[in-house]
Short mmCIF file of C-alpha atoms in Angstrom, two decimals:
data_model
loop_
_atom_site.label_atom_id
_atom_site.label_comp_id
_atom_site.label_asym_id
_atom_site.label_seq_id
_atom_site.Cartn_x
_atom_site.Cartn_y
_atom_site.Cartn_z
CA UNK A 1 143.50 -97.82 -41.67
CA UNK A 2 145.63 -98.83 -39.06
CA UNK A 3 146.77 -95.27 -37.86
CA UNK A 4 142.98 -94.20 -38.07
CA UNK A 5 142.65 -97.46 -35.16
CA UNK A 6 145.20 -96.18 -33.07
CA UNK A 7 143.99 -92.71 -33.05
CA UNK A 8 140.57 -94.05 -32.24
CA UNK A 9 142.11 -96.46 -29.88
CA UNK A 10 144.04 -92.99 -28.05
CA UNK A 11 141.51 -91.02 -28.44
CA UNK A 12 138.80 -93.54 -26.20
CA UNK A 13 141.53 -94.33 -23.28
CA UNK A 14 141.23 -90.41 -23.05
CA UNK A 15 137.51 -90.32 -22.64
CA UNK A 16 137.50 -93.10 -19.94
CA UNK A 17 140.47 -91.54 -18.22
CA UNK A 18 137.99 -88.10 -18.40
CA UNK A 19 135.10 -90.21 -17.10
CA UNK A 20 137.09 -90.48 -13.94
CA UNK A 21 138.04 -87.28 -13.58
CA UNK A 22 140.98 -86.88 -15.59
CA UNK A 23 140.73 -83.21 -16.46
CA UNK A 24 144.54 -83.34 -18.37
CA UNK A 25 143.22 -86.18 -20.53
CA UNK A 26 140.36 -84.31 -21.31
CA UNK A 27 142.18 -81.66 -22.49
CA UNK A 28 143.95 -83.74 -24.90
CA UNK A 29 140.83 -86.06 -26.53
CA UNK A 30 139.81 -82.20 -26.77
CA UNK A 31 142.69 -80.90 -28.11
CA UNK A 32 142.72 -83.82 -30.39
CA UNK A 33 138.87 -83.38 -31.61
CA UNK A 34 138.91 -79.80 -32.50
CA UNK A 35 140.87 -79.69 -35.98
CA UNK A 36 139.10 -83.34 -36.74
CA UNK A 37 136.04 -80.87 -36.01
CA UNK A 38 137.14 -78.41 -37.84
CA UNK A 39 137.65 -80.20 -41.10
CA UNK A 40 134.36 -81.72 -40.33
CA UNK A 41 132.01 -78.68 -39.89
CA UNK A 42 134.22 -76.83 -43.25
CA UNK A 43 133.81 -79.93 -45.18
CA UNK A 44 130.04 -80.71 -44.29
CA UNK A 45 128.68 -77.18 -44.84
CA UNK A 46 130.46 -76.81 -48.16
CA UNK A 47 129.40 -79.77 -49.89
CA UNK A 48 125.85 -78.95 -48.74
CA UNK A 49 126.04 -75.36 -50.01
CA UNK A 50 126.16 -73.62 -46.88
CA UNK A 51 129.90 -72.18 -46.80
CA UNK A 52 128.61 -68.95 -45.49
CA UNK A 53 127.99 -70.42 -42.13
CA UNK A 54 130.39 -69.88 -39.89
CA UNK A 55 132.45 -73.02 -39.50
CA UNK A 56 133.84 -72.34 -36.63
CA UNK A 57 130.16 -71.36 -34.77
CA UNK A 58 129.07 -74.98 -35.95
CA UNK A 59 132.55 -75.98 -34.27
CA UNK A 60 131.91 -74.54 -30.65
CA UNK A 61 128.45 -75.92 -30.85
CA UNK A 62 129.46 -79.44 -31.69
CA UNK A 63 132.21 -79.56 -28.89
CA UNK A 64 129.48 -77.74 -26.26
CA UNK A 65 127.41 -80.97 -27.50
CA UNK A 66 130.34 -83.29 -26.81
CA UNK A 67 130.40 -82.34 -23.49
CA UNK A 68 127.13 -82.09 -22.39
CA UNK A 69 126.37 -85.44 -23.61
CA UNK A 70 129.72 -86.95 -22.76
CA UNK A 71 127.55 -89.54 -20.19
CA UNK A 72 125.98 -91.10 -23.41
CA UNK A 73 129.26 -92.29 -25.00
CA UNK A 74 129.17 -96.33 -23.63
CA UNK A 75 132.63 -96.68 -22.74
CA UNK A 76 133.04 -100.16 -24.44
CA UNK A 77 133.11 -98.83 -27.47
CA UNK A 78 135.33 -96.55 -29.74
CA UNK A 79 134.50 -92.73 -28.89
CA UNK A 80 134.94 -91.66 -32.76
CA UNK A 81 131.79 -93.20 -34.17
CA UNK A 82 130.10 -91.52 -30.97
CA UNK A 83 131.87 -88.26 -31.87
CA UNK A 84 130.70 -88.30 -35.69
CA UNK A 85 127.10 -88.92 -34.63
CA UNK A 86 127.15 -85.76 -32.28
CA UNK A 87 129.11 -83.80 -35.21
CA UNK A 88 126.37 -84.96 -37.67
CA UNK A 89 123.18 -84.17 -35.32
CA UNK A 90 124.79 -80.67 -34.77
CA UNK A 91 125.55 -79.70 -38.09
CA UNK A 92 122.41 -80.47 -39.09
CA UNK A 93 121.18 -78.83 -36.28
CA UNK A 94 122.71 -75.91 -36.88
CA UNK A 95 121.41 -75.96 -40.64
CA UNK A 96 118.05 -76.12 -39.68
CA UNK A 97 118.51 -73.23 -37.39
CA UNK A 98 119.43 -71.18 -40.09
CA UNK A 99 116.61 -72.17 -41.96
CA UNK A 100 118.13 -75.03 -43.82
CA UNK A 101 116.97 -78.71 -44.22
CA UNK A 102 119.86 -80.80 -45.45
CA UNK A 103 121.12 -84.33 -44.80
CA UNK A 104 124.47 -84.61 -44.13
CA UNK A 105 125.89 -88.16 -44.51
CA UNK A 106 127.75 -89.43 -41.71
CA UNK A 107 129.67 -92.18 -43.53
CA UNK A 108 132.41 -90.08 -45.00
CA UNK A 109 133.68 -88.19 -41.96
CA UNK A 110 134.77 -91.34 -41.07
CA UNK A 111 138.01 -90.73 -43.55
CA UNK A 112 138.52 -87.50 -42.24
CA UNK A 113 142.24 -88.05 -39.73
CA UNK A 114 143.55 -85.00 -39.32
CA UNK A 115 144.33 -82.29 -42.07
CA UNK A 116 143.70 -78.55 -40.21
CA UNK A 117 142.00 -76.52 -42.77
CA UNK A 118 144.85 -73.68 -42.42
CA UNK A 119 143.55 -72.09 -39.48
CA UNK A 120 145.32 -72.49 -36.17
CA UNK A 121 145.16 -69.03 -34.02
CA UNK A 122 143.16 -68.59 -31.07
CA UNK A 123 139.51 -68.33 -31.50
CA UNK A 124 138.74 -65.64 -29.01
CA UNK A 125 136.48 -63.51 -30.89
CA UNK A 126 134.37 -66.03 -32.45
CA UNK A 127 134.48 -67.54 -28.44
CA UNK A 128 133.21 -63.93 -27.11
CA UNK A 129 130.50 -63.87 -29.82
CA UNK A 130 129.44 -67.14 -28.96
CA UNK A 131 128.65 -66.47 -25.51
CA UNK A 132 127.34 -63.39 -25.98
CA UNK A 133 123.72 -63.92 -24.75
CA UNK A 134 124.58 -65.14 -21.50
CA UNK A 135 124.20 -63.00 -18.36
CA UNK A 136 126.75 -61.19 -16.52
CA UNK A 137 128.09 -63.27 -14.04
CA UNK A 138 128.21 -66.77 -16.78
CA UNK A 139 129.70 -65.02 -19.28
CA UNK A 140 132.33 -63.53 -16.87
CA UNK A 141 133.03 -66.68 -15.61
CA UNK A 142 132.87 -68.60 -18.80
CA UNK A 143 135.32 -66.45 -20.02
CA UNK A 144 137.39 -65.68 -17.47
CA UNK A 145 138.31 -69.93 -17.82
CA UNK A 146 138.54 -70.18 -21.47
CA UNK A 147 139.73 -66.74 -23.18
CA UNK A 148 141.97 -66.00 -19.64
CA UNK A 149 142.73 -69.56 -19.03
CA UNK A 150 142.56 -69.21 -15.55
CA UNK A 151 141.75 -72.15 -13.06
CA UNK A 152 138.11 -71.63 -11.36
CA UNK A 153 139.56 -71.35 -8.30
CA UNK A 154 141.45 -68.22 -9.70
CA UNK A 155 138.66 -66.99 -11.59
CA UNK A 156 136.79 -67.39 -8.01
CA UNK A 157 139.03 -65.70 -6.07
CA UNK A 158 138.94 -62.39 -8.51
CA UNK A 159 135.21 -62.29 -8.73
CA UNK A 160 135.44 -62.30 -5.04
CA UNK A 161 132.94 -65.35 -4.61
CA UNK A 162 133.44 -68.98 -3.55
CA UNK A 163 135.19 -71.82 -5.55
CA UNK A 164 131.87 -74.15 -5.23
CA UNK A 165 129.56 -70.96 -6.74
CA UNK A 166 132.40 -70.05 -9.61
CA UNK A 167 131.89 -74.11 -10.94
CA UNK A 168 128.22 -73.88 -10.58
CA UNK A 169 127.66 -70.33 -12.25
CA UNK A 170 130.23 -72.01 -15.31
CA UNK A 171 128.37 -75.20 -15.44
CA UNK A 172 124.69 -73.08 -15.61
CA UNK A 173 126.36 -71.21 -18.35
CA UNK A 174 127.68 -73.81 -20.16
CA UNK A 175 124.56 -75.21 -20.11
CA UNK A 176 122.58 -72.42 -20.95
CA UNK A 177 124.70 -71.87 -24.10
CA UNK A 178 123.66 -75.74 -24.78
CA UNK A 179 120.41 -74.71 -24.49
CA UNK A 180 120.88 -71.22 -26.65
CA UNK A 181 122.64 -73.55 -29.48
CA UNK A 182 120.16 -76.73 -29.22
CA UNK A 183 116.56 -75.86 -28.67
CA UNK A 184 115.91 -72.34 -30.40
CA UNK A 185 114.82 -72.41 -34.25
CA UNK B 1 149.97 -75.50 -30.80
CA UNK B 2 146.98 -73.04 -29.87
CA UNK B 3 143.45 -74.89 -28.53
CA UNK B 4 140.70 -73.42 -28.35
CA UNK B 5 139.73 -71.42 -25.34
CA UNK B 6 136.08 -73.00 -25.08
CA UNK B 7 138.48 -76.16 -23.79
CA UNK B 8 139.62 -74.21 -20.85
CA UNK B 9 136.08 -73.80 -19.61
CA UNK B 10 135.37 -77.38 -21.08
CA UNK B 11 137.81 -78.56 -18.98
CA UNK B 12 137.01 -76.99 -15.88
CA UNK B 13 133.65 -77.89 -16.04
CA UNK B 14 134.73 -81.64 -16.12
CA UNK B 15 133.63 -82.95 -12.45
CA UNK B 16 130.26 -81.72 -12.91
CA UNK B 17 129.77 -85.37 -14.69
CA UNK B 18 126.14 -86.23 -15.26
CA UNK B 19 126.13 -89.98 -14.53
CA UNK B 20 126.43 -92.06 -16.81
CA UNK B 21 123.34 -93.02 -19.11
CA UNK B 22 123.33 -96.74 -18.80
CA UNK B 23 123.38 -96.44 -15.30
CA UNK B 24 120.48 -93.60 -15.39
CA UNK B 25 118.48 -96.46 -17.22
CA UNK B 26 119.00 -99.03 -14.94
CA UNK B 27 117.83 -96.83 -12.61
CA UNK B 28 114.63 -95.44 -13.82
CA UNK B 29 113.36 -98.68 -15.38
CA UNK B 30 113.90 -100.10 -12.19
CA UNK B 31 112.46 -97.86 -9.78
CA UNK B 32 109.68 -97.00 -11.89
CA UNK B 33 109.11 -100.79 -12.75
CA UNK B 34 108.58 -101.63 -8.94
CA UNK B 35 106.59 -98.18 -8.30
CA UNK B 36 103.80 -98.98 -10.97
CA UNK B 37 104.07 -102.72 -10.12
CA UNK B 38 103.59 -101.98 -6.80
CA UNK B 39 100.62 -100.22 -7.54
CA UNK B 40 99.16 -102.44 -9.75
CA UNK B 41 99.18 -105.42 -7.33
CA UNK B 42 98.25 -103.48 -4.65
CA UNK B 43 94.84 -102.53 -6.18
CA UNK B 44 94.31 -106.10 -8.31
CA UNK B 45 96.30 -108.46 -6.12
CA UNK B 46 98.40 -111.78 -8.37
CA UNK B 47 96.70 -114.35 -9.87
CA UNK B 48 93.88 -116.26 -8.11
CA UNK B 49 95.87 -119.24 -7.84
CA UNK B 50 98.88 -116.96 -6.38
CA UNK B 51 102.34 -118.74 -5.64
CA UNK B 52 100.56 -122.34 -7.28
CA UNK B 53 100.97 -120.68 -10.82
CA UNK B 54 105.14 -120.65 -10.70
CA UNK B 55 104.12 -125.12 -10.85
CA UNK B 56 102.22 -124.23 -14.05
CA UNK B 57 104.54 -124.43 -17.37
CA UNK B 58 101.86 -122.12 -19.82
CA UNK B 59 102.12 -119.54 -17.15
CA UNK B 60 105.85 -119.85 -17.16
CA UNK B 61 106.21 -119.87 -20.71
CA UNK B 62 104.28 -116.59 -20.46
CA UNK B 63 106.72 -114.63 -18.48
CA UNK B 64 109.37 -116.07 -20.47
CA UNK B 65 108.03 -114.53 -23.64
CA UNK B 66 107.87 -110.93 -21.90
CA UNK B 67 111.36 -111.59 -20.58
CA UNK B 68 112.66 -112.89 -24.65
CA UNK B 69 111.21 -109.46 -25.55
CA UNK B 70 112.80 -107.28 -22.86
CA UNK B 71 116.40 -108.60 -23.06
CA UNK B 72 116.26 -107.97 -26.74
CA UNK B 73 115.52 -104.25 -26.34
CA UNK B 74 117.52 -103.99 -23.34
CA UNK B 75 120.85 -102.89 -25.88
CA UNK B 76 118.84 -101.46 -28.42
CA UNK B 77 116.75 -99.12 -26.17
CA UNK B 78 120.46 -97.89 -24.67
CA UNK B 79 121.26 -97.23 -28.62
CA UNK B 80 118.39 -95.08 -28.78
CA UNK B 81 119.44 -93.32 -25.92
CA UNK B 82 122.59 -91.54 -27.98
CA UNK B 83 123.34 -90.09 -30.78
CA UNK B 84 124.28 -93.33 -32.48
CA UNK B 85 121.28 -93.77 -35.05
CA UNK B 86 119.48 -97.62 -34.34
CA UNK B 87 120.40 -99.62 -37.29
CA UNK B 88 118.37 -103.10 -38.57
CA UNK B 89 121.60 -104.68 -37.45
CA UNK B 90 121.13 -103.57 -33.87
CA UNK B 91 117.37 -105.67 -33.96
CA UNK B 92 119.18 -109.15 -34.45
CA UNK B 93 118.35 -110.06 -30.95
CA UNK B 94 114.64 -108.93 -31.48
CA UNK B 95 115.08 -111.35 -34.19
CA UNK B 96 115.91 -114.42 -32.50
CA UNK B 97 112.95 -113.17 -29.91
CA UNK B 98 110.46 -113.39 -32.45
CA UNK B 99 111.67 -116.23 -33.84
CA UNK B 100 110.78 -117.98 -30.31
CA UNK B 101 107.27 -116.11 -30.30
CA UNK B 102 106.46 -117.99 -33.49
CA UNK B 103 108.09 -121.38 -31.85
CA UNK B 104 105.19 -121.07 -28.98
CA UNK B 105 102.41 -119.90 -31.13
CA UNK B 106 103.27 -123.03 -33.10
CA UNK B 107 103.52 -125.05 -30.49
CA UNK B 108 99.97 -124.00 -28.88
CA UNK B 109 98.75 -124.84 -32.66
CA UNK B 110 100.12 -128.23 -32.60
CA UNK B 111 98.88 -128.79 -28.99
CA UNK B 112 95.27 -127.39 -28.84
CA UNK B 113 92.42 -128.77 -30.95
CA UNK B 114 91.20 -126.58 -33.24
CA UNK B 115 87.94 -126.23 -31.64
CA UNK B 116 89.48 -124.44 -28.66
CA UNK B 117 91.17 -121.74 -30.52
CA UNK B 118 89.00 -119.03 -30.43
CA UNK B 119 88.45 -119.47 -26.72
CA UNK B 120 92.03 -119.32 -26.27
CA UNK B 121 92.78 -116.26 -28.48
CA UNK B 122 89.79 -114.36 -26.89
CA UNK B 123 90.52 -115.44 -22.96
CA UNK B 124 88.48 -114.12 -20.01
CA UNK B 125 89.96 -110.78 -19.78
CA UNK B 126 90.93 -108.98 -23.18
CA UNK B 127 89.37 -106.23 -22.59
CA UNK B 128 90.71 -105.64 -18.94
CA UNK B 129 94.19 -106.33 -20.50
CA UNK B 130 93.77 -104.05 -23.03
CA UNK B 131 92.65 -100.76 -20.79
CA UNK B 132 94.59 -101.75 -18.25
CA UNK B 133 98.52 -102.62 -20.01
CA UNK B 134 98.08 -99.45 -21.35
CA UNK B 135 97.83 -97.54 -17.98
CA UNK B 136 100.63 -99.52 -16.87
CA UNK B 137 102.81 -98.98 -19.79
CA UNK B 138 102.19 -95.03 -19.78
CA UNK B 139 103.93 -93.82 -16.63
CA UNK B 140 106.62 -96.06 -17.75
CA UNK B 141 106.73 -94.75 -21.13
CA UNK B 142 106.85 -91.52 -19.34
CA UNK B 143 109.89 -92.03 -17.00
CA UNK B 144 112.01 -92.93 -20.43
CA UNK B 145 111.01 -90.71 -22.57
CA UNK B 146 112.43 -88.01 -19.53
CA UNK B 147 115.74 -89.89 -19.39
CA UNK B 148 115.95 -90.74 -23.24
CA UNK B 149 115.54 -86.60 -23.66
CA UNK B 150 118.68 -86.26 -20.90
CA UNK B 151 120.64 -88.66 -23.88
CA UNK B 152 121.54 -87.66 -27.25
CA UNK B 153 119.04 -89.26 -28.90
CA UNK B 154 119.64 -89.78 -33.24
CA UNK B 155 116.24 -89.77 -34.48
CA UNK B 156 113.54 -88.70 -32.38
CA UNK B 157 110.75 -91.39 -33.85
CA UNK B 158 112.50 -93.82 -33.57
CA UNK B 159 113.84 -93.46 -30.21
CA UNK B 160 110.59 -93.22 -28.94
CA UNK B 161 109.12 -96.01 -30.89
CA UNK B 162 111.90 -98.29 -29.13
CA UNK B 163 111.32 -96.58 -25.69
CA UNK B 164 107.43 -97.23 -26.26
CA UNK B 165 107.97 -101.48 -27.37
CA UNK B 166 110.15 -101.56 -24.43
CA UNK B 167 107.44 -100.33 -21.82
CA UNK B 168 104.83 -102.15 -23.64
CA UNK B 169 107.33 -105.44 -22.89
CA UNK B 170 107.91 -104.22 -19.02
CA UNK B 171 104.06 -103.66 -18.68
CA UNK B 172 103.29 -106.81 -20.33
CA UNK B 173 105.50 -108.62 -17.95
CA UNK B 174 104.12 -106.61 -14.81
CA UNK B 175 100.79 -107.24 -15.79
CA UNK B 176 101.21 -111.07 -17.19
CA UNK B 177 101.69 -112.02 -13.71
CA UNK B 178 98.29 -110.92 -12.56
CA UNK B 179 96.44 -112.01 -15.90
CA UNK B 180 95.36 -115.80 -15.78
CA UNK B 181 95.33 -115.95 -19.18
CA UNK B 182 97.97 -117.87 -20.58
CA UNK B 183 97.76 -118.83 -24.28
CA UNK B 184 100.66 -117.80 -26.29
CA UNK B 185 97.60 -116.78 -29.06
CA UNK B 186 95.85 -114.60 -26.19
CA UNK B 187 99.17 -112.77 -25.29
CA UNK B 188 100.14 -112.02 -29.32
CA UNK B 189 96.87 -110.92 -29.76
CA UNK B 190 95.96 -108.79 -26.93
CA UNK B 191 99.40 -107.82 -25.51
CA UNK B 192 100.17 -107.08 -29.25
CA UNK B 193 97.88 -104.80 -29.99
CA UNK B 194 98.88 -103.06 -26.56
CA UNK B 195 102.64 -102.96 -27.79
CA UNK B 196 101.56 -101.46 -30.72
CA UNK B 197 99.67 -98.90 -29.16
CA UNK B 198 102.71 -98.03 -26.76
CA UNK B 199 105.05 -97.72 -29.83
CA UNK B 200 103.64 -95.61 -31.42
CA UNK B 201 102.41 -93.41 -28.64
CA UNK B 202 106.40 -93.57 -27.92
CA UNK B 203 107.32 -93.00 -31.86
CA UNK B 204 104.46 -89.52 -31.54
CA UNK B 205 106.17 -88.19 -28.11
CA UNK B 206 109.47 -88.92 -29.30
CA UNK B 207 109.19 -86.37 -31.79
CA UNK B 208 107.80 -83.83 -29.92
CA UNK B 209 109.91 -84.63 -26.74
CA UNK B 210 113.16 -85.99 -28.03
CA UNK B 211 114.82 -83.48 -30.12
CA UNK B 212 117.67 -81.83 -28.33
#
């Protein structure tokens, strides 16, 4: 119990450092989340009968969630009750999109530390499928920072338009994918 | 180890910050608060006996039910606001609320003869509070359900059911100023049935208007 604390406990001085603008921290609550994630979304959608989603779909979706709602977490509290509640609505989110009605309870992530579910490689195709249905210039962008890893101001500079422009174009298309994975049934 | 790449763009997309959703509450319930007070005083004016009625201790006992009932759902309407689900637990403060509504409608029993009840439940103006809370409480309902969808709201009813008590409290408040009626029977009577209007307007939007 106690090393499930001080996760929680690392995980939350993370998110506050992120609140104020900490993009390294960010990285690591990130980092951190994604095989916690993982087991989640694998776990959730087999016990409910629905292995032949793709996990890893339900993955991106949940961590899009996580940070377009980040300004909901209330930073006295612990950040992985707040995670599990986003990880819950999604999954069953992304259930009913595919035309499923299941309740997934939200009590037994909450034993879930940290056990990868033997997958560890880069997930650039399942990343390029994901934002598929964006336009042009957001999935350029949007990709050119995550599959290239370049900084926007790099990413800027080779699409030949300004650093200010690059951040708004990824933020409308990180947002539109929000929008893609959240409203549409 | 690998990440994922959706971090990279995660990452970089981390000063955009929305700000944060307490804050965004404070904000709207305030500035819509003073907007549709505002309003409402400026077409129906305070009480008759204006600035005299802070010396009266029903009227004060008024306001301080509204207030009981606001700074209970203060917390619980910023639960409904994420993606925490609202849990009985999180209503102990409404509790203790209602537990000093029934302490003043027991005290106006004990005080007032029995003869005088009725005129006390029914006041001068239950039917002006009853059209008119409502049209007070709507814009407000309005302004949260538009922030409450900007949240991660768990359970769209329910959000909107607390969204719509919580107006129904801020309207009752706005508009308790102007009313002269005072009886604690005449404000869980009318103002009740108001709240319970508001609520479940709120619960009926919320599901159209909070999913996300």
């Amino acid at each position: 119990m106690d090393a499930l604390k001080g996760r929680d406990e690392q995980l939350s001085a993370w998110m506050r450092a992120a609140n104020r603008g900490d993009q390294d921290a960010y990285r690591s609550l990130l980092s951190a989340l994604l095989p916690i994630l993982r087991e989640i979304a694998v776990k959730s959608l087999a016990r409910v009968g629905a292995a032949t989603v793709d996990s890893e779909d339900v993955v991106q979706e949940i961590m899009l969630a996580i940070h377009m709602r980040r300004h909901t977490w209330d930073e006295s509290a612990m950040v992985m009750p707040w995670v599990y509640g986003i990880a819950r609505h999604k999954i069953i989110d992304a259930l009913r999109r595919r035309g499923r009605r299941l309740e997934v309870p939200l009590d037994e992530f909450e034993e879930i530390i940290e056990a990868p579910v033997g997958r560890e490689g880069l997930s650039e195709q399942e990343l390029v499928r994901f934002v598929h249905r964006l336009g042009d210039r957001q999935r350029t962008i949007v990709l050119a920072v995550s599959v290239e890893g370049l900084s926007i101001r790099d990413a800027a500079q080779r699409l030949g338009i300004s650093e200010g422009t690059a951040r708004v174009t990824l933020h409308r298309g990180l947002k539109t994918l929000a929008r893609i994975y959240g409203s549409e049934r | 180890m690998h990440t994922h790449p959706l971090i990279g763009a995660l990452v970089e997309d981390l000063p955009s910050s929305p700000r944060r959703m307490s804050e965004q509450i404070r904000f709207r319930v305030g500035i819509s608060t003073v907007l549709v007070g505002s309003v409402f005083y400026g077409l129906y004016g305070l009480r008759g006996d204006g600035i005299a009625a802070l010396g009266d201790v029903r009227f004060l006992f008024k306001l301080s039910l509204l207030l009981a009932l606001i700074l209970a759902l203060w917390p619980v309407l910023h639960r409904a606001a994420g993606p925490i689900a609202v849990k009985p637990r999180d209503l102990r403060l409404l509790g203790w609320a209602a537990l000093y509504w029934l302490a003043m409608i027991g005290g106006e029993a004990m005080l007032l003869p029995r003869g005088e009840w009725n005129r006390a439940l029914m006041g001068e103006n239950g039917i002006f509070c009853l059209t008119v809370m409502p049209l007070i409480g709507l814009p407000l309902l309005a302004a949260m359900l538009v922030t409450l969808r900007g949240g991660a709201p768990e359970g769209a009813v329910a959000s909107g059911a607390v969204a719509g008590f919580f107006c129904a409290s801020v309207a009752g408040l706005i508009y308790a100023v102007h009313c002269p009626d005072d009886s604690p029977f005449f404000v869980v009577f009318w103002y009740g049935a108001v709240a319970i209007a508001l609520t479940v307007m709120g619960a009926l939007s919320g599901r159209l208007l909070l999913r996300w």
